[in-house]
mmCIF file with all atom_site columns, C-alpha atoms in Angstrom:
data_model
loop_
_atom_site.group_PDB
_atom_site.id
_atom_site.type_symbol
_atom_site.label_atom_id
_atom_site.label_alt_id
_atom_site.label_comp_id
_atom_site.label_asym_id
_atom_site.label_entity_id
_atom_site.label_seq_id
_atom_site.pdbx_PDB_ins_code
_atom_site.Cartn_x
_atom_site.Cartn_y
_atom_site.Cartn_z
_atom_site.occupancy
_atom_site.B_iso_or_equiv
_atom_site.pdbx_formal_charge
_atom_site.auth_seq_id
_atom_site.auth_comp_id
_atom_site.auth_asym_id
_atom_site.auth_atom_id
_atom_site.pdbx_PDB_model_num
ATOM 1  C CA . UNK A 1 1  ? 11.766  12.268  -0.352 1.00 95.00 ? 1  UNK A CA 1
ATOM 2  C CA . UNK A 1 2  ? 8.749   11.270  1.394  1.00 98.00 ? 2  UNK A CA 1
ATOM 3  C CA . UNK A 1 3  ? 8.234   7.740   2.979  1.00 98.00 ? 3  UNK A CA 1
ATOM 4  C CA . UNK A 1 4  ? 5.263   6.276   3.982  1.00 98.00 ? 4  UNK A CA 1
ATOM 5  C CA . UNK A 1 5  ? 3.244   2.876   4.875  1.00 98.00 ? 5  UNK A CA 1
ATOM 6  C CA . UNK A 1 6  ? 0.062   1.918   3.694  1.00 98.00 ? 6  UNK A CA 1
ATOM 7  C CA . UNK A 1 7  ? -1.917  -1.197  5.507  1.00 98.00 ? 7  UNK A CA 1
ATOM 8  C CA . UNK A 1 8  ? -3.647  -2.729  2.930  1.00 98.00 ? 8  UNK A CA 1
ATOM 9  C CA . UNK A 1 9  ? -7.019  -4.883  3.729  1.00 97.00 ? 9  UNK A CA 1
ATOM 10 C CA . UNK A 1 10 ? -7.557  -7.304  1.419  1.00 96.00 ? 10 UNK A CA 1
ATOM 11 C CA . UNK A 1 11 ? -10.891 -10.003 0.364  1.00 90.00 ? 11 UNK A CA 1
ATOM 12 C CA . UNK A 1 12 ? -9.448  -13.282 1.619  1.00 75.00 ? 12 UNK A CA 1
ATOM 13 C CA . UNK A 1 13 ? -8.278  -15.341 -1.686 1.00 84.00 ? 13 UNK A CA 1
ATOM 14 C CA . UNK A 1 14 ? -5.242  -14.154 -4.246 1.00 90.00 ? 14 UNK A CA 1
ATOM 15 C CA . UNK A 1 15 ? -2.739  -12.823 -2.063 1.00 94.00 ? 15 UNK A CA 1
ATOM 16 C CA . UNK A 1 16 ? 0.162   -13.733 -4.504 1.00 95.00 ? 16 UNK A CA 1
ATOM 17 C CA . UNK A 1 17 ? -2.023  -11.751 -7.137 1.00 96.00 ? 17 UNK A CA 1
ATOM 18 C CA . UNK A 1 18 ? -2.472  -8.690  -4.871 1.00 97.00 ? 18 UNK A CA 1
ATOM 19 C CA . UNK A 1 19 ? 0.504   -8.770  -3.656 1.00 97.00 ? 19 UNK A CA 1
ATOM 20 C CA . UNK A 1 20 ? 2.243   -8.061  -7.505 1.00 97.00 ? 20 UNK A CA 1
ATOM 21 C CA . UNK A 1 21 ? -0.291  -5.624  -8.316 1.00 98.00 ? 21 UNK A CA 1
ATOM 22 C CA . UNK A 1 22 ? 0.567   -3.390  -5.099 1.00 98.00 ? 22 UNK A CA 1
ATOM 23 C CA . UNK A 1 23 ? 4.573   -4.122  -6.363 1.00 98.00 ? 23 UNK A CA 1
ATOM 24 C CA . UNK A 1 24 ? 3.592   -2.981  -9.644 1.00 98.00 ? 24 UNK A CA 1
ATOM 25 C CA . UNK A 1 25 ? 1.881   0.454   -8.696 1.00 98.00 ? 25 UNK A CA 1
ATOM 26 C CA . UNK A 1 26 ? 4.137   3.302   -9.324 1.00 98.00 ? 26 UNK A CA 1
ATOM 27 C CA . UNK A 1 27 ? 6.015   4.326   -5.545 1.00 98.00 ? 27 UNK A CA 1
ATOM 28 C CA . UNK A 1 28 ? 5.682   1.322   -4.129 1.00 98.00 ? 28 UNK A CA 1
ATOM 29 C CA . UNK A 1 29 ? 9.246   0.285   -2.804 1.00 98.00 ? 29 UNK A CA 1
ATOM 30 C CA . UNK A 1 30 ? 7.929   -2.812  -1.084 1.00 98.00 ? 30 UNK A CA 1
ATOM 31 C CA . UNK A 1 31 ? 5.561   -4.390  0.085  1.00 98.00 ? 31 UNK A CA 1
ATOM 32 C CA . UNK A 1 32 ? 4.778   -7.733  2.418  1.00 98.00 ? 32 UNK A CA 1
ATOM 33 C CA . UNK A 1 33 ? 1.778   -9.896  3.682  1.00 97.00 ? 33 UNK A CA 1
ATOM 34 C CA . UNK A 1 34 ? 1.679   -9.491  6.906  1.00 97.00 ? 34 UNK A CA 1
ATOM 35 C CA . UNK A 1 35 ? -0.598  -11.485 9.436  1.00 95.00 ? 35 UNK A CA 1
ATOM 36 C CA . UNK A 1 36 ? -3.223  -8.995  12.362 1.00 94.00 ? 36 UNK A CA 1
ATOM 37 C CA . UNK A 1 37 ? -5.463  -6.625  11.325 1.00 95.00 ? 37 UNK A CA 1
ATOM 38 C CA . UNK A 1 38 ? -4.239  -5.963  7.754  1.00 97.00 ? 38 UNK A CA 1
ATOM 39 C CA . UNK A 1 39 ? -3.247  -8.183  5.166  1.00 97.00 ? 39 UNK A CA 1
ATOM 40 C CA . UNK A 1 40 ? -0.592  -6.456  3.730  1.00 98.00 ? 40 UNK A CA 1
ATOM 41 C CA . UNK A 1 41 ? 2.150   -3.187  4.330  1.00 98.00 ? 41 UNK A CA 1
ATOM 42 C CA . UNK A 1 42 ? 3.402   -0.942  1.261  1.00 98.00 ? 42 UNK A CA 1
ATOM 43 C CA . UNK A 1 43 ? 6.357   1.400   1.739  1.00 98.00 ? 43 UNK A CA 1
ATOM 44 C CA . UNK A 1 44 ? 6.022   4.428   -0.569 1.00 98.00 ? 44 UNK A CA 1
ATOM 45 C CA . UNK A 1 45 ? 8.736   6.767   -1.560 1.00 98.00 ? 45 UNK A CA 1
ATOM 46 C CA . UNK A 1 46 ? 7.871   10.114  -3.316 1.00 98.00 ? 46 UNK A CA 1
ATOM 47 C CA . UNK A 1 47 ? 8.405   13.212  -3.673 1.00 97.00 ? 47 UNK A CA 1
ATOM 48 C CA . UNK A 1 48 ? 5.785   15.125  -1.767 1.00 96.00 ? 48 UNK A CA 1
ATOM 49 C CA . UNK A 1 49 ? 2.787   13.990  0.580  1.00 95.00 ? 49 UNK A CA 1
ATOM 50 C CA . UNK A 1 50 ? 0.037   14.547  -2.009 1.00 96.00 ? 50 UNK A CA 1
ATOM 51 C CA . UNK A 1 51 ? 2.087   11.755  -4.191 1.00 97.00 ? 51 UNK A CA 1
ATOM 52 C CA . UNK A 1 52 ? 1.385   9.531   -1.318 1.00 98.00 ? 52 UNK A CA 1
ATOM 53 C CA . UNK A 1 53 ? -1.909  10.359  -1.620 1.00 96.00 ? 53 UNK A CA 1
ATOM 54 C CA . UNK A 1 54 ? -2.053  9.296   -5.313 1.00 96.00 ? 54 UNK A CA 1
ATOM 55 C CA . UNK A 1 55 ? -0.322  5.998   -5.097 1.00 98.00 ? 55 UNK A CA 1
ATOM 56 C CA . UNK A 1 56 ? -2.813  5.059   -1.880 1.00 97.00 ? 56 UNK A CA 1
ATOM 57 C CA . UNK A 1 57 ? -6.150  6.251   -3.673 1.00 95.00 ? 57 UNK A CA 1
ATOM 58 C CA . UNK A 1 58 ? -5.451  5.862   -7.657 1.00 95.00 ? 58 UNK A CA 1
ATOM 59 C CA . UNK A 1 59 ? -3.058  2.872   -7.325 1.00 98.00 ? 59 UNK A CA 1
ATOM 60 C CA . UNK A 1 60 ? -3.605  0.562   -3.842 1.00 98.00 ? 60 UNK A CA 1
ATOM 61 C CA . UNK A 1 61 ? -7.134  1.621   -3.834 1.00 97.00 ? 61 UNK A CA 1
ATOM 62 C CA . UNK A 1 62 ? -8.246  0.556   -7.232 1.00 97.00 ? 62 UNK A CA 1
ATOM 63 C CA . UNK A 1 63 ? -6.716  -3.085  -6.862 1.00 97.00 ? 63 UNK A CA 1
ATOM 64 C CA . UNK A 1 64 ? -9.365  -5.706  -7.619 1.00 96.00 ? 64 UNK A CA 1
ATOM 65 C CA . UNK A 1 65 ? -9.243  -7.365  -4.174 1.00 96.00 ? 65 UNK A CA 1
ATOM 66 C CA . UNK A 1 66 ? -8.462  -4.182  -2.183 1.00 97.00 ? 66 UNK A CA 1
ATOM 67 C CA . UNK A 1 67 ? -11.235 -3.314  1.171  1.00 96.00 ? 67 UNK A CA 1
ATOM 68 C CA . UNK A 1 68 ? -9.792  -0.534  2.373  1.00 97.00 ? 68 UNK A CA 1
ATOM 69 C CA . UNK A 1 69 ? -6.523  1.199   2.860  1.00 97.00 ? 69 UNK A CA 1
ATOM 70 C CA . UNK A 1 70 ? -4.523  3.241   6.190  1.00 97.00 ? 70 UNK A CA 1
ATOM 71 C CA . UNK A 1 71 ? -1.531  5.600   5.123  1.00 98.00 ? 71 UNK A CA 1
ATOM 72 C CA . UNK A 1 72 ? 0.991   6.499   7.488  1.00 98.00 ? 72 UNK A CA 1
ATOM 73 C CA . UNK A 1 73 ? 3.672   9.414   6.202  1.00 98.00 ? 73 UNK A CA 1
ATOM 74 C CA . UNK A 1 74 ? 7.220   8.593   8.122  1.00 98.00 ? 74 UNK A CA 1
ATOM 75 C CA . UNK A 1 75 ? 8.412   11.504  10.391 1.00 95.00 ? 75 UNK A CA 1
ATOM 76 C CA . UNK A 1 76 ? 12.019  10.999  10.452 1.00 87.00 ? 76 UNK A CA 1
#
């Protein structure tokens, strides 16, 4: 199992919206608005790093709202 966290920044307006659609995107454990430099943090659990890649770039990525994305795979 591979974990990771994605920082999600986001266009200032539907958080609530954003928010579900990161929930709904396939890996995605959890996720919470945070407040600093990002607007939101994803935990991802799959199988293999190039999963994490997927549900970052096809899935966070693509979310109507969604600037721009930072993906950290867990070490421990």
């Amino acid at each position: 199992m591979v974990v990771a966290y994605v920082m999600v920044k986001a266009h200032a307006g539907d958080a609530d919206r954003i928010k579900a659609d990161i929930d709904a995107v396939d890996g995605v454990v959890e996720s919470s608005i945070v407040a600093g430099d990002v607007d939101f943090i994803a935990k991802v659990e799959v199988d293999s790093p190039a999963a994490v890649k997927d549900v970052a770039a096809s899935g966070i990525q693509e979310i109507d709202g969604v600037e721009s994305t930072q993906t950290y795979i867990a070490m421990d």
